[in-house]
Short mmCIF file of C-alpha atoms in Angstrom, two decimals:
data_model
loop_
_atom_site.label_atom_id
_atom_site.label_comp_id
_atom_site.label_asym_id
_atom_site.label_seq_id
_atom_site.Cartn_x
_atom_site.Cartn_y
_atom_site.Cartn_z
CA MET R 22 -12.44 -41.53 13.30
CA SER R 23 -10.16 -39.60 10.58
CA ARG R 24 -7.85 -36.90 12.01
CA TYR R 25 -8.77 -34.97 8.58
CA THR R 26 -11.75 -33.14 8.71
CA SER R 27 -13.69 -33.47 4.98
CA ILE R 28 -13.86 -30.02 3.46
CA SER R 29 -17.80 -30.31 3.05
CA THR R 30 -18.27 -30.35 6.70
CA ILE R 31 -16.63 -27.09 7.43
CA SER R 32 -18.72 -23.99 7.06
CA PRO R 33 -17.75 -21.85 3.87
CA ALA R 34 -17.81 -18.77 6.11
CA ARG R 35 -14.72 -20.19 7.98
CA PHE R 36 -12.82 -19.74 4.75
CA ALA R 37 -14.17 -16.48 3.65
CA THR R 38 -11.88 -13.37 4.09
CA ALA R 39 -12.45 -9.91 3.79
CA ASN R 40 -12.48 -8.48 0.44
CA ARG R 41 -8.95 -7.71 0.11
CA ASP R 42 -7.87 -6.37 -3.23
CA MET R 43 -4.32 -6.82 -4.34
CA SER R 44 -2.57 -3.45 -5.16
CA ALA R 45 -0.47 -3.09 -8.38
CA GLU R 46 2.49 -2.77 -6.31
CA GLN R 47 1.90 -5.81 -4.30
CA LEU R 48 1.29 -7.90 -7.33
CA ASP R 49 4.63 -6.50 -8.91
CA GLN R 50 6.30 -7.66 -5.78
CA ILE R 51 4.90 -11.03 -6.21
CA VAL R 52 5.73 -11.48 -9.81
CA THR R 53 9.11 -10.06 -9.39
CA ALA R 54 9.81 -12.65 -6.73
CA ILE R 55 8.68 -15.63 -9.16
CA VAL R 56 10.56 -14.18 -12.13
CA GLU R 57 13.81 -14.22 -9.64
CA GLY R 58 13.06 -17.79 -8.76
CA LYS R 59 12.11 -16.76 -5.15
CA TYR R 60 9.00 -19.14 -4.98
CA SER R 61 9.00 -19.38 -1.15
CA TRP R 62 9.16 -15.53 -0.94
CA ALA R 63 6.29 -15.21 -3.34
CA CYS R 64 4.20 -17.59 -1.22
CA VAL R 65 5.07 -15.32 1.67
CA LEU R 66 3.97 -12.29 -0.08
CA ILE R 67 0.53 -13.94 -1.37
CA LEU R 68 -0.54 -15.09 2.17
CA ARG R 69 0.48 -11.59 3.51
CA CYS R 70 -1.76 -9.97 0.70
CA ALA R 71 -4.57 -12.39 1.67
CA GLY R 72 -4.32 -11.40 5.24
CA TYR R 73 -2.75 -14.54 6.66
CA ASN R 74 -0.07 -15.01 8.81
CA PRO R 75 2.74 -16.68 6.70
CA ALA R 76 4.45 -18.25 9.95
CA ASP R 77 1.21 -20.20 10.52
CA TYR R 78 1.94 -21.95 7.16
CA MET R 79 5.86 -22.71 7.37
CA PRO R 80 8.50 -23.30 10.13
CA TYR R 81 9.14 -20.00 11.97
CA ARG R 82 12.66 -20.18 11.14
CA THR R 83 11.99 -20.46 7.57
CA TYR R 84 9.86 -17.62 7.63
CA LYS R 85 12.32 -15.28 9.76
CA ARG R 86 15.05 -16.57 7.19
CA LEU R 87 12.99 -15.67 4.21
CA VAL R 88 12.21 -11.97 5.77
CA LYS R 89 15.68 -11.37 6.44
CA GLU R 90 17.11 -12.44 3.16
CA ASN R 91 14.30 -10.08 1.47
CA ARG R 92 14.48 -7.02 3.64
CA THR R 93 14.97 -3.92 1.67
CA GLN R 94 17.84 -1.85 3.06
CA PRO R 95 16.72 1.75 3.88
CA ALA R 96 17.66 4.57 1.44
CA ASN R 97 19.79 6.56 3.91
CA ALA R 98 21.88 3.61 4.99
CA GLN R 99 23.85 3.24 1.86
CA ASN R 100 27.49 1.66 1.69
CA GLY R 101 30.24 3.93 0.56
#
């Protein structure tokens, strides 16, 4: 018996997600990440927008590194 399940044996309801519309801001963030060459970060953003936990699809350390690298600085914490 194969350890992989045929896609035809899995219920379509299992793959169905709630109707999640991507906002214009989310799309802009994804496009910006792709244009800047941050493909892994774009994948994280896409998974988040789709309602999935990105840590389920990549090593946890990689996920945490990506989040840390792409964290935005608070407006009131300016250097200077």
